Amino acid sequence: MPLTTDAKGVYPIAPTPFFDDGRIDTASIDRLVDFYQSCGCTGITVLGQLGEAPKLTHVESVGIVAQVVRRARALPVVVGVSAPGFAAMRELSRDAMDRGAAGVMIAPPNTLRTDDQVAGYYRQAAEAIGADVPFVLQDYPLTFSVQITPAVVRRIVNENPSCVMLKHEDWPGLEKISTLREFERDGSMRHIAILCGNGGLFLDLEMGRGADGANTGYCFPDMLCDVVRLSSEGRRQEAHDLFDAHLPLLRYEQQPGAGLAARKYVLMRRGLLTSMAQRKPAAPLSARAREEVDLLLERLARHDPRARLRT
Amino acid sequence: MPLTTDAKGVYPIAPTPFFDDGRIDTASIDRLVDFYQSCGCTGITVLGQLGEAPKLTHVESVGIVAQVVRRARALPVVVGVSAPGFAAMRELSRDAMDRGAAGVMIAPPNTLRTDDQVAGYYRQAAEAIGADVPFVLQDYPLTFSVQITPAVVRRIVNENPSCVMLKHEDWPGLEKISTLREFERDGSMRHIAILCGNGGLFLDLEMGRGADGANTGYCFPDMLCDVVRLSSEGRRQEAHDLFDAHLPLLRYEQQPGAGLAARKYVLMRRGLLTSMAQRKPAAPLSARAREEVDLLLERLARHDPRARLRT
Amino acid sequence: MPLTTDAKGVYPIAPTPFFDDGRIDTASIDRLVDFYQSCGCTGITVLGQLGEAPKLTHVESVGIVAQVVRRARALPVVVGVSAPGFAAMRELSRDAMDRGAAGVMIAPPNTLRTDDQVAGYYRQAAEAIGADVPFVLQDYPLTFSVQITPAVVRRIVNENPSCVMLKHEDWPGLEKISTLREFERDGSMRHIAILCGNGGLFLDLEMGRGADGANTGYCFPDMLCDVVRLSSEGRRQEAHDLFDAHLPLLRYEQQPGAGLAARKYVLMRRGLLTSMAQRKPAAPLSARAREEVDLLLERLARHDPRARLRT
Amino acid sequence: MPLTTDAKGVYPIAPTPFFDDGRIDTASIDRLVDFYQSCGCTGITVLGQLGEAPKLTHVESVGIVAQVVRRARALPVVVGVSAPGFAAMRELSRDAMDRGAAGVMIAPPNTLRTDDQVAGYYRQAAEAIGADVPFVLQDYPLTFSVQITPAVVRRIVNENPSCVMLKHEDWPGLEKISTLREFERDGSMRHIAILCGNGGLFLDLEMGRGADGANTGYCFPDMLCDVVRLSSEGRRQEAHDLFDAHLPLLRYEQQPGAGLAARKYVLMRRGLLTSMAQRKPAAPLSARAREEVDLLLERLARHDPRARLRT
């Protein structure tokens, strides 16, 4: 079933599990997918930036898509297809959709500068992958150095019917959500789903601005699900209480580059990954950093029993 | 008294108070300085990035330095002198030192790329301001796009005897502190003070890595003082408890560009600033953002009575 | 007399002459200005990027403006006032206009990304310097990393009546001139002067696209004047012949960073500068580079007698 | 036969010929290769930046390598394998070497900043493709925004025995060649081949600095061969005369982004390409630009009969 503008809830950015020797760990993939299902996730995004996508061959990438789609059954699977050229993007996109993906996600190459360049890029990308493939616009200036104003998001949405979701991770970005929702209200932009990334650092407040959920890989997706649910039910203080308890660890994990090691470490401690290995190039977790994560987990466990992990 | 490598504690980055019409609000400057004194700050940094330095004329800048130095009495005052050329840097530096400043702070221009360019820039800057002027190396890649490795910091420190402090705000930067302290232990770098910026986002953990304190403008410098003190006394869990209570607001304020409005708003609500006005160009605080800050303050007040503010 | 949209011909970017010890060489300034007059220049731009403006104090900058205005008599003098903040920009702008400058030139800070940011910056800058001060929009992505599309140039021109000239140095930029002139023809943009920079590397063709002349510091401004004149008279092949003879040297001088040393060296050999010294930071001319420039001059002298210089 | 540090002469960057409908034009590939052979080229580089590599699928890329290797017989073929991740780089590299390529070329991703990051990247890349695969270090800051100092080039060369050639296109870069050759003389760096790119804009002078030849795609590779030969024979003025005659057109073709259209247009007019088509995204040649190229060709034909082309 294709991804639509009705998407909401939590789409975790799935890490790619490796064994210590670099081979893909398919058992951990299944465990992860089952876990996402069980804790209330409404979709899954694979081969994102933090899914170490550039370290995978095309064949490996397609294999992961096929496995996750199969295992996820009803859950829609979104596939990161960002690439330096449209040929590779089209190829991965087609192969992913053929395996049952619900849609793809496209980040802008970091050479784009002007509004016309950004809008033009998405027009050409949408044409390259085919008008029948729903896509997610990834807006992450912190990593990609490309700034997309609300007006340019509107232009992309209006020019490309197949754009169905915004992975919102502008920073700061709260006003952007409000502006986009205002565009919808004043009729100048059709409705799209807005799911928030940027490590979840502002999820508590983004929900109040009109976001539909989260699209990030924090090591406690179960917390993300709860916060989104509590917010939707209007239980705002409870949502904040839970979120705030996680914020020290979440902030730690959101460190550019260094955070993935912490994320995989916690997922390993949670019994979901066999190994915390990353393929090269990788920034490993120092002994000191591990102690810090352990401390943050321990402190978190006082508020959230899910953080009580065996050492 | 000149700034030395023994600096520690909290050097807040002072905002520049303006009236709504853009004039400098000298009464608020005095109030701020008195407040910094009273809550245990060990120094003050003026004319930093978030002090809106580029919006001030040279005469205004020197006037602020003179007032703060006079009011701060025993407290050392560090002056941001970053400039596009050495002529302006030398001029402001000389004028500031003549008014009694303890040292200056220099950020790298965002055109620097290679290690040699960075090291060469600081050599020339140190020569330009004069070898007798102690300076703080500001390392803030998130804002300046210049990456300074630990080895380059070491080179700058070793090549320039007048470099006495690092304003550490690399991100992620925990390992950098550990590496620099390791350089000191192995004798390859002389000791310097390391005070942490980046909005204080990792202050709780930076203290454990060997930082000497904070050098940032968070709207509760009193909290920063407490966290630094508790950490120094080995009362780590208490430090974390206090820090964690502030983290939701602190994170809000650390948003690049948008955060200053929140910071000035809270300082106004705390009775320290007459107005929250910024000079142009400025990103104002939307009604929505103000509500969010109010909410975060209210929630904070449950843990820290200092956040109980009149509306 | 204020700069207007009728500007045409050649406005050389004047270098700032220094003695070997770094003092400003006022006698060379007079000689340069006289030379510009004598060879047919129609204006002069001082304190540009290659005028080493950031290495001058405010007092020095204003002194140079005053001297050049006095000496240039009828020739309009444009003053580079780019600065990291509007306070310094306003101050230099006001002081320059008070000394008789015809207008100012403003380059965008290299942090601007989106169309709105660029247009907003010029709106605020125009307001800061005052609506009565004519300004030149400097569009030089190679150096400033800011890309300004034709539509954004149009927006700036239409939003700011005091914008009278474009210093065109986009690269590649031929189509941009055509597009802007097309905007004028279709009535969507009022007429502005377009003078070309970028070292003059495409001046031969830019004239055919509708440029009004040159605004660059090549060491043979007399050649630039001839090429602009020949082009205006429709003597295109002659213009190309002269231009092509200079192209090997012109290309040499256009090297980012390194070119200024070659420019000052040739101007010294032409008897216009006492010394080729630059203030720090500077990239000096190596012995090898000097030989290359000598060779290019020697070869040029076969086509243009003005290049027959005493050694 | 593998590429070695003895490489010299001219390795043109081959464009990828397409039909108007986007299909690869294999007949034109053969014609190009035959032409390169006939005019004295000593090698061929395919799938470079201006070979539109990112617009090709993996299968297409490997097909082109196989065809060019077969047709080129004795000529060594170098294959651009730059990729956002090591998995794709390794795959293309292996497949290319299996088809008989002599080596590969690797450009740095534009996120690299510090010296350690650059050196580390090449260490990991060399390991990824295998120590038995000779590689060319592409140093092109104008396009990739990565600055590699001579000392870092030396480090890469010394750390990676499989690094055999530098595609030198730093800009300005003349001093870099001199410095690297000095490193060889003082024994601190082993010898490598240096072939120059950057459109050939400084080839006349680069030969005098110690370059071994050209590695660029200018539409008259026959001229590049002559200039390299004349320079090697010590006939310097003749080399300059020929080079200078081409400089106006060469400069035109070197325009970032826009130049490829001009290059393909001239190659089509020379009878080597069936079509001047590029795959998307592409900047087409405007009518006006075509006239300019025609004019430059016509003027060139007065000095070089090879530029007398049928219209």
PDB file of C-alpha atoms in Angstrom, chain B residues 25-217:
ATOM      1  CA  ASP B  25      20.130  50.092  27.904  1.00  0.00           C
ATOM      2  CA  THR B  26      22.929  50.856  30.351  1.00  0.00           C
ATOM      3  CA  ALA B  27      20.809  50.343  33.463  1.00  0.00           C
ATOM      4  CA  SER B  28      20.154  46.767  32.404  1.00  0.00           C
ATOM      5  CA  ILE B  29      23.862  46.264  31.840  1.00  0.00           C
ATOM      6  CA  ASP B  30      24.508  47.216  35.450  1.00  0.00           C
ATOM      7  CA  ARG B  31      21.706  44.961  36.659  1.00  0.00           C
ATOM      8  CA  LEU B  32      23.078  42.043  34.658  1.00  0.00           C
ATOM      9  CA  VAL B  33      26.599  42.521  35.964  1.00  0.00           C
ATOM     10  CA  ASP B  34      25.375  42.744  39.535  1.00  0.00           C
ATOM     11  CA  PHE B  35      23.347  39.610  39.028  1.00  0.00           C
ATOM     12  CA  TYR B  36      26.315  37.705  37.588  1.00  0.00           C
ATOM     13  CA  GLN B  37      28.331  38.748  40.637  1.00  0.00           C
ATOM     14  CA  SER B  38      25.658  37.750  43.068  1.00  0.00           C
ATOM     15  CA  CYS B  39      25.067  34.288  41.693  1.00  0.00           C
ATOM     16  CA  GLY B  40      28.687  33.242  41.755  1.00  0.00           C
ATOM     17  CA  CYS B  41      29.987  33.877  38.268  1.00  0.00           C
ATOM     18  CA  THR B  42      33.778  34.077  38.146  1.00  0.00           C
ATOM     19  CA  GLY B  43      34.067  36.247  35.061  1.00  0.00           C
ATOM     20  CA  ILE B  44      32.020  37.847  32.276  1.00  0.00           C
ATOM     21  CA  THR B  45      32.349  37.687  28.503  1.00  0.00           C
ATOM     22  CA  VAL B  46      30.943  40.609  26.511  1.00  0.00           C
ATOM     23  CA  LEU B  47      30.574  41.269  22.783  1.00  0.00           C
ATOM     24  CA  GLY B  48      30.285  37.593  21.955  1.00  0.00           C
ATOM     25  CA  GLN B  49      28.309  36.229  19.010  1.00  0.00           C
ATOM     26  CA  LEU B  50      25.111  36.305  21.082  1.00  0.00           C
ATOM     27  CA  GLY B  51      26.046  39.692  22.505  1.00  0.00           C
ATOM     28  CA  GLU B  52      25.055  41.061  19.075  1.00  0.00           C
ATOM     29  CA  ALA B  53      28.577  42.453  18.695  1.00  0.00           C
ATOM     30  CA  PRO B  54      28.416  43.020  14.912  1.00  0.00           C
ATOM     31  CA  LYS B  55      25.438  45.331  15.419  1.00  0.00           C
ATOM     32  CA  LEU B  56      27.452  47.751  17.556  1.00  0.00           C
ATOM     33  CA  THR B  57      29.688  50.555  16.411  1.00  0.00           C
ATOM     34  CA  HIS B  58      33.241  50.639  17.664  1.00  0.00           C
ATOM     35  CA  VAL B  59      32.413  53.489  20.042  1.00  0.00           C
ATOM     36  CA  GLU B  60      29.427  51.602  21.448  1.00  0.00           C
ATOM     37  CA  SER B  61      31.503  48.444  21.883  1.00  0.00           C
ATOM     38  CA  VAL B  62      34.205  50.251  23.806  1.00  0.00           C
ATOM     39  CA  GLY B  63      31.592  51.976  25.914  1.00  0.00           C
ATOM     40  CA  ILE B  64      30.073  48.663  26.942  1.00  0.00           C
ATOM     41  CA  VAL B  65      33.467  47.232  27.826  1.00  0.00           C
ATOM     42  CA  ALA B  66      34.256  50.257  29.976  1.00  0.00           C
ATOM     43  CA  GLN B  67      30.942  50.068  31.823  1.00  0.00           C
ATOM     44  CA  VAL B  68      31.094  46.347  32.468  1.00  0.00           C
ATOM     45  CA  VAL B  69      34.710  46.469  33.657  1.00  0.00           C
ATOM     46  CA  ARG B  70      33.894  49.296  36.043  1.00  0.00           C
ATOM     47  CA  ARG B  71      30.832  47.575  37.425  1.00  0.00           C
ATOM     48  CA  ALA B  72      32.321  44.100  37.601  1.00  0.00           C
ATOM     49  CA  ARG B  73      35.220  45.272  39.757  1.00  0.00           C
ATOM     50  CA  ALA B  74      37.178  42.143  40.693  1.00  0.00           C
ATOM     51  CA  LEU B  75      35.589  39.945  38.018  1.00  0.00           C
ATOM     52  CA  PRO B  76      37.707  39.504  34.886  1.00  0.00           C
ATOM     53  CA  VAL B  77      35.987  40.702  31.693  1.00  0.00           C
ATOM     54  CA  VAL B  78      36.709  38.983  28.384  1.00  0.00           C
ATOM     55  CA  VAL B  79      35.865  40.844  25.183  1.00  0.00           C
ATOM     56  CA  GLY B  80      34.915  39.282  21.849  1.00  0.00           C
ATOM     57  CA  VAL B  81      37.073  40.935  19.172  1.00  0.00           C
ATOM     58  CA  SER B  82      36.446  38.681  16.176  1.00  0.00           C
ATOM     59  CA  ALA B  83      36.529  40.760  13.013  1.00  0.00           C
ATOM     60  CA  PRO B  84      36.918  40.288   9.273  1.00  0.00           C
ATOM     61  CA  GLY B  85      40.356  41.901   9.366  1.00  0.00           C
ATOM     62  CA  PHE B  86      43.229  42.338  11.795  1.00  0.00           C
ATOM     63  CA  ALA B  87      43.022  46.124  11.746  1.00  0.00           C
ATOM     64  CA  ALA B  88      39.601  46.211  13.403  1.00  0.00           C
ATOM     65  CA  MET B  89      40.548  43.321  15.693  1.00  0.00           C
ATOM     66  CA  ARG B  90      43.682  45.076  16.895  1.00  0.00           C
ATOM     67  CA  GLU B  91      41.845  48.336  17.441  1.00  0.00           C
ATOM     68  CA  LEU B  92      39.024  46.865  19.516  1.00  0.00           C
ATOM     69  CA  SER B  93      41.457  44.659  21.409  1.00  0.00           C
ATOM     70  CA  ARG B  94      43.707  47.572  22.326  1.00  0.00           C
ATOM     71  CA  ASP B  95      40.803  49.793  23.305  1.00  0.00           C
ATOM     72  CA  ALA B  96      39.271  47.018  25.418  1.00  0.00           C
ATOM     73  CA  MET B  97      42.510  46.253  27.233  1.00  0.00           C
ATOM     74  CA  ASP B  98      43.022  49.965  27.870  1.00  0.00           C
ATOM     75  CA  ARG B  99      39.623  50.024  29.586  1.00  0.00           C
ATOM     76  CA  GLY B 100      40.645  47.188  31.869  1.00  0.00           C
ATOM     77  CA  ALA B 101      39.550  44.040  30.077  1.00  0.00           C
ATOM     78  CA  ALA B 102      41.248  40.849  31.224  1.00  0.00           C
ATOM     79  CA  GLY B 103      41.542  39.323  27.772  1.00  0.00           C
ATOM     80  CA  VAL B 104      39.899  38.897  24.401  1.00  0.00           C
ATOM     81  CA  MET B 105      38.121  36.118  22.535  1.00  0.00           C
ATOM     82  CA  ILE B 106      38.791  35.307  18.876  1.00  0.00           C
ATOM     83  CA  ALA B 107      36.632  33.123  16.604  1.00  0.00           C
ATOM     84  CA  PRO B 108      37.976  31.891  13.280  1.00  0.00           C
ATOM     85  CA  PRO B 109      36.590  33.420  10.055  1.00  0.00           C
ATOM     86  CA  ASN B 110      34.472  30.840   8.276  1.00  0.00           C
ATOM     87  CA  THR B 111      36.703  30.742   5.205  1.00  0.00           C
ATOM     88  CA  LEU B 112      39.426  28.727   6.948  1.00  0.00           C
ATOM     89  CA  ARG B 113      39.702  25.119   5.871  1.00  0.00           C
ATOM     90  CA  THR B 114      43.070  23.433   6.312  1.00  0.00           C
ATOM     91  CA  ASP B 115      44.960  22.888   9.551  1.00  0.00           C
ATOM     92  CA  ASP B 116      47.677  25.286   8.399  1.00  0.00           C
ATOM     93  CA  GLN B 117      45.146  27.989   7.629  1.00  0.00           C
ATOM     94  CA  VAL B 118      43.634  27.724  11.102  1.00  0.00           C
ATOM     95  CA  ALA B 119      46.969  27.682  12.914  1.00  0.00           C
ATOM     96  CA  GLY B 120      48.320  30.459  10.703  1.00  0.00           C
ATOM     97  CA  TYR B 121      45.284  32.606  11.384  1.00  0.00           C
ATOM     98  CA  TYR B 122      45.746  32.440  15.142  1.00  0.00           C
ATOM     99  CA  ARG B 123      49.467  33.147  14.830  1.00  0.00           C
ATOM    100  CA  GLN B 124      48.728  36.281  12.845  1.00  0.00           C
ATOM    101  CA  ALA B 125      45.864  37.291  15.123  1.00  0.00           C
ATOM    102  CA  ALA B 126      48.015  36.893  18.238  1.00  0.00           C
ATOM    103  CA  GLU B 127      50.687  39.013  16.623  1.00  0.00           C
ATOM    104  CA  ALA B 128      48.120  41.596  15.541  1.00  0.00           C
ATOM    105  CA  ILE B 129      46.650  42.129  19.008  1.00  0.00           C
ATOM    106  CA  GLY B 130      50.057  41.919  20.675  1.00  0.00           C
ATOM    107  CA  ALA B 131      51.748  39.158  22.603  1.00  0.00           C
ATOM    108  CA  ASP B 132      50.777  40.776  25.904  1.00  0.00           C
ATOM    109  CA  VAL B 133      47.030  40.311  25.355  1.00  0.00           C
ATOM    110  CA  PRO B 134      45.675  36.996  26.698  1.00  0.00           C
ATOM    111  CA  PHE B 135      43.207  35.445  24.300  1.00  0.00           C
ATOM    112  CA  VAL B 136      40.494  32.822  24.282  1.00  0.00           C
ATOM    113  CA  LEU B 137      40.315  30.465  21.317  1.00  0.00           C
ATOM    114  CA  GLN B 138      36.675  30.063  20.328  1.00  0.00           C
ATOM    115  CA  ASP B 139      36.038  26.702  18.704  1.00  0.00           C
ATOM    116  CA  TYR B 140      32.458  26.623  17.458  1.00  0.00           C
ATOM    117  CA  PRO B 141      32.123  24.699  14.182  1.00  0.00           C
ATOM    118  CA  LEU B 142      28.315  24.701  14.307  1.00  0.00           C
ATOM    119  CA  THR B 143      28.320  28.461  13.779  1.00  0.00           C
ATOM    120  CA  PHE B 144      31.636  29.166  12.099  1.00  0.00           C
ATOM    121  CA  SER B 145      31.957  26.031   9.938  1.00  0.00           C
ATOM    122  CA  VAL B 146      35.617  25.805  10.874  1.00  0.00           C
ATOM    123  CA  GLN B 147      36.812  22.518  12.280  1.00  0.00           C
ATOM    124  CA  ILE B 148      39.776  22.629  14.628  1.00  0.00           C
ATOM    125  CA  THR B 149      41.123  19.222  15.591  1.00  0.00           C
ATOM    126  CA  PRO B 150      42.675  18.597  19.022  1.00  0.00           C
ATOM    127  CA  ALA B 151      46.099  18.521  17.335  1.00  0.00           C
ATOM    128  CA  VAL B 152      45.490  21.968  15.857  1.00  0.00           C
ATOM    129  CA  VAL B 153      44.298  23.309  19.212  1.00  0.00           C
ATOM    130  CA  ARG B 154      47.551  21.990  20.647  1.00  0.00           C
ATOM    131  CA  ARG B 155      49.522  23.660  17.907  1.00  0.00           C
ATOM    132  CA  ILE B 156      47.775  26.978  18.527  1.00  0.00           C
ATOM    133  CA  VAL B 157      48.337  26.701  22.268  1.00  0.00           C
ATOM    134  CA  ASN B 158      51.991  25.801  21.876  1.00  0.00           C
ATOM    135  CA  GLU B 159      52.702  28.413  19.234  1.00  0.00           C
ATOM    136  CA  ASN B 160      50.988  31.247  21.094  1.00  0.00           C
ATOM    137  CA  PRO B 161      51.898  31.770  24.744  1.00  0.00           C
ATOM    138  CA  SER B 162      49.109  34.340  24.989  1.00  0.00           C
ATOM    139  CA  CYS B 163      46.438  31.691  24.307  1.00  0.00           C
ATOM    140  CA  VAL B 164      45.129  30.963  27.794  1.00  0.00           C
ATOM    141  CA  MET B 165      41.644  29.528  27.382  1.00  0.00           C
ATOM    142  CA  LEU B 166      39.548  27.405  25.048  1.00  0.00           C
ATOM    143  CA  LYS B 167      35.886  28.293  24.657  1.00  0.00           C
ATOM    144  CA  HIS B 168      34.950  24.755  23.819  1.00  0.00           C
ATOM    145  CA  GLU B 169      31.823  24.399  21.775  1.00  0.00           C
ATOM    146  CA  ASP B 170      32.662  21.781  19.242  1.00  0.00           C
ATOM    147  CA  TRP B 171      29.738  19.499  18.696  1.00  0.00           C
ATOM    148  CA  PRO B 172      30.064  16.664  19.367  1.00  0.00           C
ATOM    149  CA  GLY B 173      32.933  17.637  21.589  1.00  0.00           C
ATOM    150  CA  LEU B 174      33.214  15.410  24.639  1.00  0.00           C
ATOM    151  CA  GLU B 175      36.096  13.400  23.217  1.00  0.00           C
ATOM    152  CA  LYS B 176      37.912  16.613  22.349  1.00  0.00           C
ATOM    153  CA  ILE B 177      38.080  17.648  25.990  1.00  0.00           C
ATOM    154  CA  SER B 178      39.432  14.228  26.956  1.00  0.00           C
ATOM    155  CA  THR B 179      42.028  14.348  24.191  1.00  0.00           C
ATOM    156  CA  LEU B 180      43.205  17.830  25.140  1.00  0.00           C
ATOM    157  CA  ARG B 181      43.540  16.868  28.799  1.00  0.00           C
ATOM    158  CA  GLU B 182      45.453  13.787  27.649  1.00  0.00           C
ATOM    159  CA  PHE B 183      47.801  16.080  25.694  1.00  0.00           C
ATOM    160  CA  GLU B 184      48.432  17.953  28.912  1.00  0.00           C
ATOM    161  CA  ARG B 185      49.114  14.762  30.820  1.00  0.00           C
ATOM    162  CA  ASP B 186      51.524  13.409  28.214  1.00  0.00           C
ATOM    163  CA  GLY B 187      53.340  16.739  28.231  1.00  0.00           C
ATOM    164  CA  SER B 188      52.740  17.596  24.590  1.00  0.00           C
ATOM    165  CA  MET B 189      50.587  20.642  25.394  1.00  0.00           C
ATOM    166  CA  ARG B 190      50.798  23.105  28.245  1.00  0.00           C
ATOM    167  CA  HIS B 191      47.724  23.495  30.435  1.00  0.00           C
ATOM    168  CA  ILE B 192      44.934  25.848  29.372  1.00  0.00           C
ATOM    169  CA  ALA B 193      41.560  26.620  30.838  1.00  0.00           C
ATOM    170  CA  ILE B 194      38.632  24.937  29.073  1.00  0.00           C
ATOM    171  CA  LEU B 195      35.261  26.569  29.552  1.00  0.00           C
ATOM    172  CA  CYS B 196      32.326  25.191  27.632  1.00  0.00           C
ATOM    173  CA  GLY B 197      29.861  26.983  25.408  1.00  0.00           C
ATOM    174  CA  ASN B 198      27.427  25.545  22.872  1.00  0.00           C
ATOM    175  CA  GLY B 199      24.569  26.774  25.025  1.00  0.00           C
ATOM    176  CA  GLY B 200      25.635  24.461  27.839  1.00  0.00           C
ATOM    177  CA  LEU B 201      23.951  21.514  26.136  1.00  0.00           C
ATOM    178  CA  PHE B 202      26.511  19.017  27.454  1.00  0.00           C
ATOM    179  CA  LEU B 203      27.786  20.835  30.525  1.00  0.00           C
ATOM    180  CA  ASP B 204      26.773  17.985  32.851  1.00  0.00           C
ATOM    181  CA  LEU B 205      29.098  15.602  31.037  1.00  0.00           C
ATOM    182  CA  GLU B 206      31.771  18.087  30.028  1.00  0.00           C
ATOM    183  CA  MET B 207      32.619  18.647  33.691  1.00  0.00           C
ATOM    184  CA  GLY B 208      33.335  14.931  33.991  1.00  0.00           C
ATOM    185  CA  ARG B 209      35.641  15.120  30.997  1.00  0.00           C
ATOM    186  CA  GLY B 210      37.837  17.723  32.603  1.00  0.00           C
ATOM    187  CA  ALA B 211      36.290  21.057  31.692  1.00  0.00           C
ATOM    188  CA  ASP B 212      36.887  23.950  34.077  1.00  0.00           C
ATOM    189  CA  GLY B 213      33.421  25.427  33.762  1.00  0.00           C
ATOM    190  CA  ALA B 214      30.976  27.147  31.463  1.00  0.00           C
ATOM    191  CA  ASN B 215      31.241  30.086  29.091  1.00  0.00           C
ATOM    192  CA  THR B 216      27.751  30.417  27.735  1.00  0.00           C
ATOM    193  CA  GLY B 217      24.755  32.691  27.996  1.00  0.00           C
TER     194      GLY B 217
END
